[in-house]
Tab-separated table of C-alpha atoms in Angstrom:
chain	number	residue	atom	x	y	z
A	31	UNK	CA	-19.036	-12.499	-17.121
A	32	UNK	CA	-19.656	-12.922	-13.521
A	33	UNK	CA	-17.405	-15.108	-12.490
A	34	UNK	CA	-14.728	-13.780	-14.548
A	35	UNK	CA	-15.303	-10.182	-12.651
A	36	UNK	CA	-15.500	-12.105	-8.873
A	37	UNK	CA	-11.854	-13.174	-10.170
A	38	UNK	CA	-10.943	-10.014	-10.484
A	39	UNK	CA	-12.541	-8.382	-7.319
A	40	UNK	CA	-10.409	-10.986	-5.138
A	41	UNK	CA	-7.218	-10.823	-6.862
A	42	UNK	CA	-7.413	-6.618	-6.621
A	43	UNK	CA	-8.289	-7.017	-2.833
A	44	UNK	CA	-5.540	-9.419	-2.513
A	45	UNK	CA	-3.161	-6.525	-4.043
A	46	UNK	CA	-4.651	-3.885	-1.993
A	47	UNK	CA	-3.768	-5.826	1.257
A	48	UNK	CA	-0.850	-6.810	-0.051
A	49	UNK	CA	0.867	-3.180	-0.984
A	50	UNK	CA	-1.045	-1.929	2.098
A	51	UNK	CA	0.776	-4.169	4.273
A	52	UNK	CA	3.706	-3.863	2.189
A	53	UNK	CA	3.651	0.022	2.596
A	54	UNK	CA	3.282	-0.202	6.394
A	55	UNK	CA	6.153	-2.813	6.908
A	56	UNK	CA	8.451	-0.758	4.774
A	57	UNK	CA	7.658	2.501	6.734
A	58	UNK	CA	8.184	1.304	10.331
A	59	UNK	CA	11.286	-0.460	9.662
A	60	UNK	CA	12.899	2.868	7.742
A	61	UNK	CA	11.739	5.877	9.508
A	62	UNK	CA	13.317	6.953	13.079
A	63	UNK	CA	11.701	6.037	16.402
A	64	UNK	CA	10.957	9.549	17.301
A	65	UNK	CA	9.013	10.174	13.777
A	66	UNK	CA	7.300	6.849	13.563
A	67	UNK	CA	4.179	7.876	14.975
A	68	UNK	CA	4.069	11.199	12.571
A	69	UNK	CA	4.704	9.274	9.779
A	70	UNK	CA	2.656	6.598	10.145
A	71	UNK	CA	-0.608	9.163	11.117
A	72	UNK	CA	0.479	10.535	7.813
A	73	UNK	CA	0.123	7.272	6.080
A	74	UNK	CA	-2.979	6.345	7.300
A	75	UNK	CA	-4.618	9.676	6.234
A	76	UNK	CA	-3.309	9.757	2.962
A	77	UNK	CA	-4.194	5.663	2.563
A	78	UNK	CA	-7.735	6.366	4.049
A	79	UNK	CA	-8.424	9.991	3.655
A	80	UNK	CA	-8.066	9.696	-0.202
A	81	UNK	CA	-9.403	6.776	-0.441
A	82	UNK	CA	-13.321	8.136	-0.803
A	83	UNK	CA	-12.025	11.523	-2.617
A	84	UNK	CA	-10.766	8.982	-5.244
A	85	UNK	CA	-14.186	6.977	-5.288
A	86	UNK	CA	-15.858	10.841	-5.756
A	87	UNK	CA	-13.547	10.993	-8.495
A	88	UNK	CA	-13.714	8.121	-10.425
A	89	UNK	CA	-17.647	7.741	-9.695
A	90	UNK	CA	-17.953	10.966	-11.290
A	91	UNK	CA	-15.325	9.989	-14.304
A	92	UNK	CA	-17.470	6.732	-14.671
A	93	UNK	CA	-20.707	8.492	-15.309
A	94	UNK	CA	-19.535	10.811	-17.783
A	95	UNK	CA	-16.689	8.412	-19.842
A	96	UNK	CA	-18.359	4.936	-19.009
A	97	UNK	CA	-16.678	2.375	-16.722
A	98	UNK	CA	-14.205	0.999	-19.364
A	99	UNK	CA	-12.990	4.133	-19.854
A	100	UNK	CA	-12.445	5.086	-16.421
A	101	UNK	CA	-10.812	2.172	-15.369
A	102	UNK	CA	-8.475	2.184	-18.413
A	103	UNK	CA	-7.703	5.762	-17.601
A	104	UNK	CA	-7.061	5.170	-13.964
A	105	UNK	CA	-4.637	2.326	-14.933
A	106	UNK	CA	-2.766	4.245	-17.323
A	107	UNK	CA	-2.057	7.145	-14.609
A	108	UNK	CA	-1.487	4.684	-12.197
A	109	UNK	CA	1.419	2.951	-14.709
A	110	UNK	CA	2.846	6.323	-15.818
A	111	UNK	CA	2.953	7.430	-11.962
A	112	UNK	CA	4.851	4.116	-11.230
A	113	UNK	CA	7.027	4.905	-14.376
A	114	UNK	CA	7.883	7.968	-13.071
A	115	UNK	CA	8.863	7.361	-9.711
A	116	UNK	CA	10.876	4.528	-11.251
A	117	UNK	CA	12.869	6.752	-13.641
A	118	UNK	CA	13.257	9.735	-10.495
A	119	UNK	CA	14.244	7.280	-7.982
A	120	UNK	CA	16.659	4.236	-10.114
A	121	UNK	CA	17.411	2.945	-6.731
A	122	UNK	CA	13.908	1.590	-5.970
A	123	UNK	CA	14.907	-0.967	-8.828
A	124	UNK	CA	16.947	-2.890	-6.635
A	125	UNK	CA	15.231	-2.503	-2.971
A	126	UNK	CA	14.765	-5.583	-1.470
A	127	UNK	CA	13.716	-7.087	1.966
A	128	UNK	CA	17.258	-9.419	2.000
A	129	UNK	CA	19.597	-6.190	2.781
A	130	UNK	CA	17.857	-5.191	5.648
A	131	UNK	CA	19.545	-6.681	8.842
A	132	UNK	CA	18.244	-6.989	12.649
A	133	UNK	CA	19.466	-4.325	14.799
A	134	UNK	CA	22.039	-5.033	17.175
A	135	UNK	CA	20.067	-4.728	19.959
A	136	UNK	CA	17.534	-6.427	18.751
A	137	UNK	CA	15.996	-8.896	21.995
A	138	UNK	CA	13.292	-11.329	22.398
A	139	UNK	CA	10.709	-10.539	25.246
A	140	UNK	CA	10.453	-13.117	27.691
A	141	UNK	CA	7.470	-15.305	27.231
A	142	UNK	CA	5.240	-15.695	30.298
A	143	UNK	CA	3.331	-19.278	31.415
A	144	UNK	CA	-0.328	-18.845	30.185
A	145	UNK	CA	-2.998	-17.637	32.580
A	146	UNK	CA	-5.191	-20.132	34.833
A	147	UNK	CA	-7.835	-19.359	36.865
């Protein structure tokens, strides 16, 4: 059904912004000043250099076991990775955005009168 799969293409774009954004929020507010930029060149490449090694991949999977296949395949690894870093790391479980706090030195930039020429 058409429709049905347009459904589907927006609300997996919607995730994929979603965790993407996610991802990067969670990063910049956890990793050290001085390592920020490493990490973060790290997180791009692995976000966007895997990204078309994956599409390789699955392309390849897809001609050879069918689309239905594929895509049940790539959900079940992608639920027994989650699984696992769930049962290696129990203290993801209870991460949430309410325990972080603003740093003490946290200040607002002054705000400058708009521009007229």
């Amino acid at each position: 059904n058409y429709y049905l799969a347009l459904m589907f293409i927006f609300l997996t774009g919607f995730g994929m912004v979603s965790q993407l954004s996610t991802g990067n929020s969670l990063l910049q507010l956890n990793v050290p000043d001085g390592l920020r930029g490493r990490i973060m060149s790290l997180f791009g490449l692995i976000v966007m250099g895997f990204a078309p090694l994956g599409s390789i991949l699955y392309g390849s999977a897809a001609t050879y076991l069918g689309p239905g296949s594929t895509i049940a395949g790539g959900s079940l690894l992608a639920a027994m990775g989650a699984g696992l870093v769930l049962w290696k790391y129990p203290e993801l479980r209870h991460f949430g955005f309410n325990e972080m706090e603003a740093p003490e030195d946290a200040t607002i930039p002054p705000t400058y009168p708009p521009l007229r020429g």
